[in-house]
Coordinates of C-alpha atoms (C1' of nucleotides) in Angstrom, one line a residue:
Chain A
M1 CA -31.1 18.2 22.4
K2 CA -29.7 14.8 21.9
V3 CA -32.0 11.9 21.7
N4 CA -30.4 8.6 22.2
N5 CA -31.5 6.6 19.2
F6 CA -28.9 4.0 19.6
L7 CA -31.1 1.1 19.1
R8 CA -32.7 2.5 16.0
F9 CA -29.3 2.9 14.3
K10 CA -27.5 -0.1 15.6
I11 CA -26.1 -2.3 13.0
K12 CA -26.2 -6.0 13.9
P13 CA -22.5 -7.1 13.9
M14 CA -21.8 -9.8 11.4
S15 CA -19.4 -12.5 12.5
E16 CA -17.1 -14.3 10.3
L17 CA -19.4 -17.3 10.6
S18 CA -22.3 -15.6 8.9
Q19 CA -19.9 -14.2 6.3
N20 CA -19.6 -17.7 4.9
H21 CA -23.1 -17.3 3.5
I22 CA -23.5 -16.9 -0.2
N23 CA -25.1 -13.4 -0.1
I24 CA -22.0 -11.5 0.7
R25 CA -22.0 -8.6 -1.7
V26 CA -19.2 -6.1 -1.7
R27 CA -18.4 -3.3 -4.1
F28 CA -15.4 -1.3 -5.3
A29 CA -16.6 2.2 -6.1
P30 CA -13.9 4.3 -7.8
S31 CA -14.4 7.6 -9.5
P32 CA -12.8 7.9 -12.9
T33 CA -10.9 11.1 -12.3
G34 CA -7.4 9.8 -12.8
Y35 CA -5.3 6.6 -13.0
L36 CA -5.9 4.0 -10.3
H37 CA -4.1 5.0 -7.1
V38 CA -2.4 2.2 -5.2
G39 CA -4.5 3.0 -2.1
N40 CA -7.7 2.5 -4.1
A41 CA -6.1 -0.6 -5.7
R42 CA -5.6 -2.0 -2.2
T43 CA -9.2 -1.3 -1.4
A44 CA -10.3 -3.1 -4.6
I45 CA -8.0 -6.0 -3.8
L46 CA -9.3 -6.4 -0.2
N47 CA -12.9 -6.3 -1.4
W48 CA -12.2 -8.8 -4.1
L49 CA -10.3 -11.1 -1.7
F50 CA -13.2 -11.0 0.8
A51 CA -15.8 -11.7 -1.9
R52 CA -13.8 -14.6 -3.3
H53 CA -13.0 -16.0 0.1
C54 CA -16.7 -16.1 1.0
G55 CA -18.0 -17.1 -2.3
G56 CA -19.8 -13.8 -2.5
S57 CA -20.1 -11.2 -5.3
F58 CA -17.7 -8.5 -6.1
I59 CA -19.3 -5.5 -7.8
L60 CA -17.7 -2.6 -9.7
R61 CA -19.6 0.6 -9.4
V62 CA -18.3 3.7 -11.1
E63 CA -18.9 6.9 -9.2
D64 CA -18.8 9.6 -11.8
T65 CA -21.2 12.2 -10.3
D66 CA -18.4 14.7 -10.5
M67 CA -19.0 15.6 -14.1
D68 CA -16.2 18.1 -14.2
R69 CA -13.4 15.7 -13.3
S70 CA -14.7 12.3 -14.5
T71 CA -13.7 11.2 -18.0
T72 CA -14.5 8.1 -20.1
E73 CA -10.8 7.8 -20.8
Y74 CA -10.0 7.3 -17.2
Y75 CA -13.0 5.0 -16.9
K76 CA -11.4 2.7 -19.5
E77 CA -8.0 2.9 -17.9
L78 CA -9.5 2.1 -14.5
L79 CA -11.0 -1.1 -15.8
D80 CA -7.8 -2.0 -17.6
D81 CA -5.7 -1.6 -14.5
L82 CA -8.1 -3.6 -12.4
K83 CA -8.0 -6.4 -14.9
W84 CA -4.3 -6.2 -15.1
L85 CA -4.2 -6.7 -11.3
G86 CA -6.0 -10.0 -11.9
L87 CA -9.3 -8.8 -10.4
D88 CA -12.6 -9.7 -12.0
W89 CA -16.1 -8.6 -11.1
D90 CA -19.5 -10.3 -11.1
E91 CA -21.4 -7.1 -11.8
G92 CA -20.3 -3.9 -13.3
P93 CA -20.8 -1.3 -16.0
D94 CA -19.1 -3.4 -18.6
V95 CA -20.6 -6.8 -17.7
G96 CA -24.0 -5.8 -16.4
G97 CA -25.9 -7.4 -13.7
D98 CA -29.3 -7.5 -11.9
F99 CA -28.7 -4.3 -10.0
G100 CA -27.6 -2.0 -12.7
P101 CA -26.9 0.4 -14.2
Y102 CA -23.5 0.4 -12.5
K103 CA -22.4 3.9 -13.5
Q104 CA -23.8 6.6 -11.4
S105 CA -24.1 9.0 -14.3
D106 CA -26.7 6.5 -15.6
R107 CA -28.7 6.6 -12.3
L108 CA -29.3 10.3 -11.9
Q109 CA -33.0 9.9 -12.1
I110 CA -33.0 7.4 -9.3
Y111 CA -31.2 9.9 -7.0
Q112 CA -33.6 12.7 -8.0
D113 CA -36.6 10.5 -7.1
Y114 CA -35.1 9.6 -3.7
A115 CA -34.2 13.2 -3.0
N116 CA -37.8 14.2 -3.8
K117 CA -39.0 11.4 -1.4
L118 CA -36.8 12.8 1.4
L119 CA -38.1 16.3 0.5
A120 CA -41.7 15.1 0.8
Q121 CA -40.9 13.3 4.1
G122 CA -39.3 16.4 5.6
N123 CA -35.9 14.8 5.8
A124 CA -34.5 17.2 3.3
F125 CA -35.1 20.8 2.3
K126 CA -34.4 23.2 -0.5
C127 CA -31.6 25.6 0.2
Y128 CA -30.9 28.8 -1.7
C129 CA -27.8 29.9 0.1
T130 CA -24.8 30.5 -2.1
A131 CA -21.5 28.7 -1.7
E132 CA -20.0 32.1 -0.7
E133 CA -22.6 32.7 2.0
I134 CA -22.0 29.2 3.4
K135 CA -18.3 29.6 3.4
E136 CA -18.5 33.0 5.2
K137 CA -20.6 31.5 7.9
S138 CA -18.4 28.5 8.5
E139 CA -15.3 30.7 8.8
L140 CA -17.2 32.6 11.5
A141 CA -18.1 29.5 13.3
I142 CA -14.5 28.3 13.3
S143 CA -13.3 31.6 14.7
K144 CA -15.8 31.2 17.5
G145 CA -14.7 27.7 18.2
E146 CA -17.9 26.1 17.1
S147 CA -18.4 23.1 14.8
V148 CA -19.3 24.2 11.3
N149 CA -23.0 23.6 10.9
Y150 CA -25.6 24.8 8.5
D151 CA -27.4 27.5 10.3
G152 CA -30.9 26.7 9.1
T153 CA -31.5 29.8 7.0
C154 CA -33.7 28.0 4.5
Y155 CA -35.6 25.7 6.9
Q156 CA -38.8 27.7 6.7
L157 CA -38.8 29.9 3.6
S158 CA -42.0 31.7 2.7
Q159 CA -43.3 31.5 -0.8
E160 CA -42.3 35.2 -1.1
Q161 CA -38.7 34.5 -0.2
I162 CA -38.5 31.6 -2.6
R163 CA -39.9 33.8 -5.4
Q164 CA -37.3 36.4 -4.6
F165 CA -34.4 34.0 -4.7
E166 CA -35.7 32.5 -7.9
S167 CA -36.0 35.9 -9.5
Q168 CA -32.4 36.5 -8.5
G169 CA -31.6 33.5 -10.6
R170 CA -30.7 31.3 -7.7
K171 CA -31.1 27.6 -8.1
P172 CA -31.6 25.6 -4.9
V173 CA -29.6 22.6 -3.7
I174 CA -31.3 19.9 -1.6
R175 CA -29.8 19.5 1.8
F176 CA -30.4 16.6 4.2
R177 CA -31.7 17.8 7.5
V178 CA -29.5 16.1 10.1
P179 CA -31.4 15.2 13.2
S180 CA -30.1 16.1 16.6
E181 CA -29.4 12.6 17.8
E182 CA -26.7 10.1 18.3
I183 CA -25.7 7.9 15.4
S184 CA -23.9 4.7 16.4
F185 CA -22.6 1.9 14.3
S186 CA -20.4 -1.1 14.5
D187 CA -17.3 -1.1 12.3
I188 CA -15.9 -4.6 11.9
V189 CA -12.3 -3.3 12.1
R190 CA -12.8 -0.6 14.7
G191 CA -15.7 -1.6 16.9
T192 CA -18.5 0.7 17.9
I193 CA -18.2 4.3 16.7
T194 CA -20.6 7.0 17.8
F195 CA -21.2 10.4 16.2
D196 CA -23.5 13.2 17.4
G197 CA -25.8 14.6 14.8
D198 CA -25.2 18.0 16.4
N199 CA -21.7 17.9 15.0
I200 CA -22.8 17.1 11.5
S201 CA -23.9 19.8 9.2
D202 CA -27.0 19.6 7.0
F203 CA -25.2 18.3 3.9
V204 CA -26.1 18.7 0.2
I205 CA -27.5 15.6 -1.4
L206 CA -28.5 17.1 -4.7
R207 CA -26.6 19.9 -6.4
A208 CA -28.2 22.9 -7.9
V209 CA -27.8 21.3 -11.3
G210 CA -29.8 18.3 -10.1
I211 CA -26.9 15.8 -9.8
A212 CA -26.5 13.8 -6.6
T213 CA -23.4 14.2 -4.4
Y214 CA -21.2 11.4 -3.3
N215 CA -22.7 10.7 0.1
F216 CA -26.2 10.5 -1.2
A217 CA -25.5 8.5 -4.4
A218 CA -23.3 6.0 -2.5
A219 CA -25.9 5.6 0.3
V220 CA -28.7 5.0 -2.2
D221 CA -26.8 2.6 -4.4
D222 CA -25.4 0.6 -1.5
T223 CA -28.9 -0.4 -0.4
L224 CA -30.3 -0.6 -3.9
M225 CA -27.5 -2.9 -4.9
S226 CA -27.9 -4.9 -1.8
I227 CA -24.4 -4.5 -0.6
S228 CA -23.7 -6.5 2.5
H229 CA -20.3 -5.1 3.5
I230 CA -18.9 -1.7 2.7
V231 CA -15.1 -2.2 2.7
R232 CA -13.4 1.2 2.0
G233 CA -10.7 3.5 3.2
E234 CA -10.6 5.0 6.6
D235 CA -11.1 8.5 5.1
H236 CA -14.8 7.6 4.7
L237 CA -15.3 6.9 8.4
S238 CA -16.6 10.4 9.0
N239 CA -19.0 10.0 6.0
T240 CA -20.5 7.0 7.5
P241 CA -23.0 8.6 9.8
K242 CA -24.3 10.7 6.9
Q243 CA -24.9 7.6 4.9
I244 CA -26.6 5.8 7.8
L245 CA -28.9 8.8 8.2
I246 CA -29.9 8.5 4.6
H247 CA -30.4 4.7 4.7
N248 CA -32.5 5.3 7.7
A249 CA -34.6 8.1 6.3
L250 CA -35.3 5.9 3.3
G251 CA -36.3 3.0 5.5
H252 CA -33.3 0.9 4.5
T253 CA -31.0 -1.2 6.7
S254 CA -27.4 -0.2 6.6
P255 CA -24.7 -2.6 5.4
N256 CA -21.8 -3.7 7.6
F257 CA -19.0 -1.3 7.6
V258 CA -15.3 -2.2 7.3
H259 CA -13.0 0.8 7.3
I260 CA -9.5 -0.1 6.3
P261 CA -6.4 1.9 7.2
M262 CA -4.8 4.4 4.9
I263 CA -1.6 3.9 2.9
L264 CA 0.9 6.7 3.7
G265 CA 4.1 8.0 2.1
S266 CA 7.5 7.9 3.8
D267 CA 6.7 11.0 5.8
R268 CA 3.4 9.6 7.1
S269 CA 1.3 12.0 5.0
K270 CA -1.2 10.7 2.5
L271 CA 0.6 8.9 -0.4
S272 CA 1.0 11.4 -3.2
K273 CA 3.1 12.2 -6.3
R274 CA 5.6 13.7 -3.9
H275 CA 6.5 10.3 -2.6
G276 CA 7.2 8.9 -6.0
D277 CA 5.0 6.5 -8.0
N278 CA 1.5 6.2 -6.5
Q279 CA -0.4 4.9 -9.4
V280 CA -0.8 1.3 -10.4
R281 CA -0.1 2.3 -14.0
Q282 CA 3.3 3.6 -13.1
Y283 CA 4.4 0.3 -11.6
R284 CA 2.8 -1.5 -14.5
E285 CA 4.9 0.5 -16.9
K286 CA 8.1 -0.2 -15.0
G287 CA 7.5 -3.9 -15.3
Y288 CA 6.4 -4.8 -11.8
F289 CA 4.2 -7.9 -11.7
P290 CA 0.5 -7.7 -10.8
E291 CA 0.8 -10.8 -8.5
A292 CA 3.6 -9.0 -6.6
L293 CA 1.6 -5.8 -6.3
V294 CA -1.5 -7.6 -5.1
N295 CA 0.7 -9.6 -2.7
F296 CA 2.4 -6.5 -1.4
L297 CA -0.7 -4.3 -1.1
S298 CA -2.7 -7.0 0.7
L299 CA 0.0 -7.2 3.3
L300 CA -0.4 -3.6 4.2
S301 CA -2.8 -3.8 7.1
W302 CA -3.4 -7.5 6.7
S303 CA -1.4 -10.5 7.5
S304 CA -1.6 -14.3 7.0
P305 CA -2.3 -16.4 10.0
T306 CA 0.7 -18.5 8.9
G307 CA 3.0 -15.5 9.1
D308 CA 4.1 -16.1 5.5
E309 CA 4.6 -13.1 3.3
L310 CA 5.1 -14.5 -0.2
L311 CA 1.5 -15.4 -1.0
S312 CA -0.1 -16.4 -4.3
M313 CA -3.5 -15.0 -5.2
K314 CA -4.9 -18.5 -4.5
R315 CA -3.5 -18.4 -1.0
L316 CA -4.6 -14.9 -0.4
V317 CA -8.1 -15.8 -1.3
E318 CA -8.0 -18.9 1.0
E319 CA -6.5 -17.1 4.0
F320 CA -8.1 -13.7 3.8
T321 CA -10.5 -12.8 6.6
L322 CA -11.6 -9.4 7.9
E323 CA -10.6 -10.4 11.4
R324 CA -6.9 -10.1 10.5
L325 CA -7.2 -6.5 9.3
S326 CA -5.2 -4.1 11.4
K327 CA -6.3 -0.7 12.5
S328 CA -3.3 1.5 11.9
A329 CA -2.1 3.2 8.7
A330 CA 0.8 1.7 6.8
I331 CA 3.7 3.4 5.0
F332 CA 4.3 2.2 1.4
D333 CA 7.8 0.9 1.6
L334 CA 9.2 0.8 -2.0
E335 CA 12.3 -1.1 -0.9
K336 CA 10.3 -3.9 0.4
F337 CA 8.1 -3.9 -2.6
N338 CA 11.2 -4.1 -4.8
W339 CA 12.4 -7.0 -2.9
M340 CA 9.1 -8.8 -3.2
N341 CA 8.8 -8.1 -7.0
G342 CA 12.4 -9.3 -7.4
W343 CA 11.4 -12.5 -5.7
Y344 CA 8.6 -13.0 -8.2
L345 CA 11.0 -12.1 -11.0
R346 CA 13.3 -15.0 -10.0
N347 CA 10.5 -17.4 -9.2
I348 CA 8.0 -17.0 -12.0
E349 CA 8.5 -19.5 -14.8
F350 CA 11.4 -18.3 -16.9
D351 CA 9.5 -18.5 -20.2
K352 CA 6.8 -16.3 -18.8
I353 CA 9.4 -13.8 -17.6
T354 CA 11.1 -13.6 -21.0
N355 CA 7.8 -13.0 -22.8
M356 CA 7.1 -10.2 -20.5
A357 CA 10.6 -8.8 -20.6
I358 CA 11.1 -8.7 -24.3
P359 CA 8.9 -5.6 -24.9
F360 CA 11.0 -3.8 -22.3
L361 CA 14.2 -4.7 -24.2
E362 CA 12.5 -3.5 -27.4
K363 CA 11.7 -0.2 -25.7
E364 CA 15.4 0.2 -24.9
G365 CA 16.0 0.0 -28.6
Y366 CA 17.9 -3.3 -28.6
D367 CA 18.0 -5.5 -31.6
I368 CA 16.1 -8.6 -30.3
S369 CA 15.5 -10.3 -33.6
D370 CA 17.5 -13.3 -32.2
E371 CA 15.1 -14.4 -29.5
T372 CA 17.3 -17.1 -28.1
F373 CA 20.0 -14.6 -27.6
A374 CA 17.6 -12.2 -25.9
K375 CA 16.5 -14.9 -23.5
K376 CA 20.1 -15.7 -22.6
C377 CA 20.7 -12.1 -21.8
I378 CA 17.7 -11.9 -19.6
G379 CA 18.8 -15.0 -17.8
A380 CA 22.2 -13.5 -17.2
V381 CA 21.0 -10.5 -15.3
I382 CA 17.9 -11.9 -13.7
T383 CA 19.3 -12.0 -10.2
R384 CA 20.4 -8.3 -10.3
A385 CA 17.1 -6.7 -11.1
D386 CA 13.8 -6.2 -9.2
Y387 CA 11.6 -5.3 -12.1
L388 CA 11.5 -5.6 -15.9
Q389 CA 12.6 -2.1 -16.8
E390 CA 15.6 -2.5 -14.5
L391 CA 16.3 -5.8 -16.1
A392 CA 16.2 -4.3 -19.5
T393 CA 18.6 -1.5 -18.5
R394 CA 21.0 -4.1 -17.2
C395 CA 20.9 -5.9 -20.5
S396 CA 22.5 -3.0 -22.2
I397 CA 25.9 -4.5 -21.9
F398 CA 24.9 -7.1 -24.4
F399 CA 23.6 -4.8 -27.0
Q400 CA 26.0 -1.8 -26.8
D401 CA 28.5 -1.3 -29.6
E402 CA 30.9 0.6 -27.5
V403 CA 31.8 0.3 -23.8
M404 CA 31.5 3.3 -21.6
F405 CA 34.0 2.8 -18.7
E406 CA 32.8 3.5 -15.2
N407 CA 36.4 3.9 -14.2
D408 CA 39.2 3.6 -16.7
T409 CA 42.3 3.9 -14.5
L410 CA 42.0 0.2 -13.9
M411 CA 42.9 -0.5 -17.5
K412 CA 45.9 1.7 -17.7
S413 CA 48.2 -0.3 -15.5
E414 CA 51.2 -2.3 -16.9
S415 CA 49.6 -5.6 -15.9
S416 CA 46.3 -4.8 -17.5
K417 CA 48.0 -4.0 -20.8
K418 CA 49.9 -7.2 -20.5
I419 CA 46.8 -9.4 -19.9
F420 CA 44.8 -7.7 -22.6
A421 CA 47.6 -8.2 -25.1
E422 CA 47.8 -11.8 -24.1
F423 CA 44.1 -12.2 -24.6
L424 CA 44.3 -11.0 -28.2
N425 CA 47.2 -13.3 -28.7
E426 CA 45.4 -16.3 -27.3
T427 CA 42.2 -15.7 -29.3
K428 CA 43.9 -15.3 -32.6
N429 CA 43.1 -18.8 -33.7
I430 CA 39.9 -19.5 -31.8
T431 CA 36.8 -20.4 -33.6
D432 CA 34.6 -22.2 -31.0
W433 CA 33.8 -19.4 -28.6
R434 CA 32.0 -20.3 -25.4
G435 CA 32.2 -19.4 -21.7
E436 CA 34.4 -22.5 -21.2
T437 CA 36.8 -21.3 -23.9
F438 CA 37.2 -18.0 -22.1
K439 CA 37.8 -19.7 -18.8
Q440 CA 40.6 -21.7 -20.4
I441 CA 42.1 -18.6 -21.9
M442 CA 42.0 -16.8 -18.6
K443 CA 43.9 -19.7 -17.0
T444 CA 46.5 -19.5 -19.7
I445 CA 46.9 -15.8 -19.3
Q446 CA 47.3 -16.3 -15.5
Q447 CA 50.0 -18.8 -16.1
K448 CA 51.8 -16.8 -18.7
T449 CA 51.6 -13.4 -16.9
G450 CA 51.4 -14.3 -13.3
V451 CA 48.4 -11.9 -12.9
K452 CA 45.6 -13.6 -11.0
G453 CA 42.4 -13.1 -9.0
K454 CA 41.0 -9.6 -8.9
D455 CA 43.9 -8.1 -10.8
L456 CA 43.1 -10.4 -13.7
W457 CA 39.3 -10.4 -13.7
M458 CA 38.5 -6.8 -12.8
P459 CA 40.3 -5.2 -15.8
F460 CA 38.5 -7.6 -18.1
R461 CA 35.1 -6.9 -16.6
M462 CA 35.7 -3.2 -17.0
A463 CA 36.9 -3.6 -20.6
L464 CA 34.0 -5.8 -21.6
T465 CA 31.1 -4.3 -19.7
G466 CA 32.3 -1.0 -18.5
L467 CA 31.3 -1.9 -14.9
E468 CA 33.5 -2.5 -11.9
H469 CA 31.1 -5.1 -10.5
G470 CA 28.7 -7.4 -12.1
L471 CA 28.1 -10.5 -14.1
E472 CA 30.1 -13.7 -14.3
L473 CA 32.5 -12.9 -17.2
P474 CA 32.3 -16.3 -19.0
N475 CA 28.6 -15.7 -19.4
V476 CA 29.2 -12.2 -20.7
V477 CA 31.8 -13.1 -23.3
E478 CA 29.8 -16.0 -24.6
L479 CA 26.9 -13.7 -25.3
L480 CA 29.1 -10.9 -26.6
G481 CA 30.7 -13.2 -29.1
L482 CA 34.3 -13.4 -30.1
E483 CA 34.4 -10.5 -32.4
K484 CA 32.9 -8.0 -30.0
S485 CA 35.0 -9.3 -27.1
K486 CA 38.2 -8.8 -29.1
Q487 CA 37.0 -5.4 -30.3
F488 CA 36.3 -4.3 -26.7
I489 CA 39.6 -5.5 -25.4
Q490 CA 41.4 -3.7 -28.3
K491 CA 39.6 -0.5 -27.3
A492 CA 40.7 -1.0 -23.7
I493 CA 44.3 -1.4 -24.8
N494 CA 44.0 1.9 -26.6
T495 CA 42.5 3.7 -23.6
Chain B
rG1 C1' -11.4 25.4 15.7
rG2 C1' -15.1 21.0 16.1
rC3 C1' -15.8 15.8 15.5
rG4 C1' -13.8 10.9 14.5
rC5 C1' -9.8 7.3 14.2
rG6 C1' -4.9 5.6 15.2
rU7 C1' 0.1 4.9 18.1
rU8 C1' 4.8 -2.6 18.9
rC9 C1' 12.3 -2.5 16.0
rG10 C1' 13.9 2.7 10.5
rU11 C1' 9.6 0.2 7.6
rC12 C1' 5.5 -3.8 7.1
rU13 C1' 3.8 -6.7 11.0
rA14 C1' 2.9 -11.2 15.0
rG15 C1' 0.8 -10.6 19.6
rU16 C1' -6.7 -10.6 21.9
rG17 C1' -4.1 -10.7 30.6
rG18 C1' 0.6 -15.3 32.3
rC19 C1' 3.4 -19.6 26.4
rU20 C1' 7.4 -13.1 25.5
rU21 C1' 14.7 -12.3 28.0
rA22 C1' 8.3 -9.1 22.7
rG23 C1' 8.4 -13.4 17.2
rG24 C1' 8.8 -12.9 11.6
rA25 C1' 9.7 -10.0 7.0
rC26 C1' 12.2 -5.7 4.3
rG27 C1' 16.4 -2.8 5.0
rC28 C1' 21.3 -2.6 7.6
rC29 C1' 25.9 -5.4 9.4
rG30 C1' 28.9 -10.0 9.4
rC31 C1' 30.1 -14.9 7.6
rC32 C1' 29.7 -18.8 3.8
rC33 C1' 29.7 -19.3 -1.6
rU34 C1' 33.0 -16.6 -5.0
rC35 C1' 37.4 -13.0 -9.8
rU36 C1' 33.7 -8.8 -8.3
rC37 C1' 28.6 -7.5 -7.5
rA38 C1' 24.1 -9.8 -7.1
rA39 C1' 21.1 -14.2 -6.0
rG40 C1' 21.1 -18.0 -2.3
rG41 C1' 22.4 -20.1 2.8
rC42 C1' 23.7 -18.9 7.9
rG43 C1' 24.2 -15.4 11.9
rG44 C1' 24.0 -10.4 14.3
rA45 C1' 22.5 -5.5 15.8
rG46 C1' 17.9 -3.1 16.1
rA47 C1' 11.3 -1.9 20.0
rU48 C1' 12.1 0.9 28.0
rC49 C1' 5.3 -2.1 23.1
rA50 C1' 4.0 7.0 22.3
rC51 C1' 3.8 9.2 27.4
rG52 C1' 1.4 9.4 32.4
rG53 C1' -1.9 7.3 35.7
rG54 C1' -5.0 3.3 37.3
rU55 C1' -7.4 -2.1 37.4
rU56 C1' -5.0 -7.0 38.5
rC57 C1' -1.2 -11.8 42.0
rA58 C1' 0.2 -10.7 36.7
rA59 C1' -0.7 -5.7 31.1
rA60 C1' 2.1 -4.5 24.7
rU61 C1' -2.7 -6.7 25.8
rC62 C1' -8.3 -3.9 30.1
rC63 C1' -9.8 1.5 31.8
rC64 C1' -8.8 6.9 32.1
rG65 C1' -6.0 11.2 30.7
rU66 C1' -2.0 13.6 27.8
rA67 C1' 0.9 14.1 23.5
rC68 C1' 1.6 13.3 18.5
rG69 C1' -0.2 11.7 13.7
rC70 C1' -4.1 11.1 10.2
rG71 C1' -9.1 11.8 8.3
rC72 C1' -13.8 14.4 7.8
rU73 C1' -15.7 19.2 8.4
rA74 C1' -17.1 20.9 -0.4
rC75 C1' -22.9 22.1 -4.8
rC76 C1' -14.8 16.2 -4.5
rA77 C1' -15.1 11.2 -3.9

RNA sequence: GGCGCGUUCGUCUAGUGGCUUAGGACGCCGCCCUCUCAAGGCGGAGAUCACGGGUUCAAAUCCCGUACGCGCUACCA
């Protein structure tokens, strides 16, 4: 039987007007079971933007109730990646706060107490069914076309039955008893959403080992931490009625819900390793910029009212509102992200770029003892790279001792041999070697040999860099220096 | 299987009943610049607004249905 309890569960919708109040409290609640996923990063970013836009609080809560998969190593890396993104939090496991502790593993007693309260109130019950028994029953239900619900085996156990289970060594879990009624709530992105309790199974809130499960811990903490808006991924939409049920049973008011769309891979399935890099750390290691990642990720399912896309953190904070969140999932388009990062590469202050790029050059094994030289190399290739690792790779032409030709047929022609020979001849007495000098020599070669344009420049580019297309040669030779330039041309002649 | 959510150019999106011959960005193509390739500037192609019904003088925008996609259905989060 369904009892319409709509009014009881209805969440008062909060308009953007009231969001300007100071008591906006949002949280990012990751579990430290791996490196930060870009989807989670986007959730963190949106929470942070919302909090900063409203002058509210951004809280970091670590959900490590899965003891098997959570590690302190990942916990540290998580914080590190969030900081790298430029996010900061007002309360969290590392900075403390009035609503701590902020690590769920430090709150286990709280969950046990609340579970006992629900037990005493009759909102929960001990269940001795094994995982195997439950699985068997749910498969049967599916085969019959029914929704997979707990069948109530342990609702009314006698003392005798309990004794029997205990003597078998069974440890009970605590399940929440889902009432047979409608659960309705207002999602700021999606509007009113209604679930029927009859379609929700009695779910475990406390494991046999006494540790709370996600839905329970999250529901308890969100109210205890006075969270005003839960901004999280759409994959939690179906968890929401369970959490509301818990809030309600505990006599708490539910926060506002904001379910943001998922980020998908190119084939529209959930973004995973298969699609390439899906961790913040991977982009970080390739030399993408945090401000570019934040910019790009915030534009997945959100847009500025101005229509602009290149947005600083400052502008994102100023312009971000929940109203402009879209409902549909977005594909992570690496090509567009590359473009955006490339834009940052070319627009961030050059000194900052070089400081960030130098470690990447080092990693390539280049000799960067001459910093001025390294900077010039970076400047020479900056328009041809989208991220620092690519930039470093492109700098190889300045540090290699030998040129590997992409295509050597170009250099075997009569005219190529002629212009190369002329080059060696012209540089015999040169001491002052700059790009201008090279240009002059090229002009002279052209006059003497009659070779010009592509036929003149292409062989030189191939001889000096090994590439058919690429940099402005005067720049290249200046950085290469006279000796190396001559040496490379000599090698080209011998090819 | 059940329940929930979603669906505008290849991709990210604007659009909240007439301002829309559906706008912008990435990518693609062309032109300019130029020794080449980038970068930059300019321009172009690209969407019967998933499909089918309604409501309305008028619908991408409101309602219903269908299809497809995604999520949840764990003693994961």
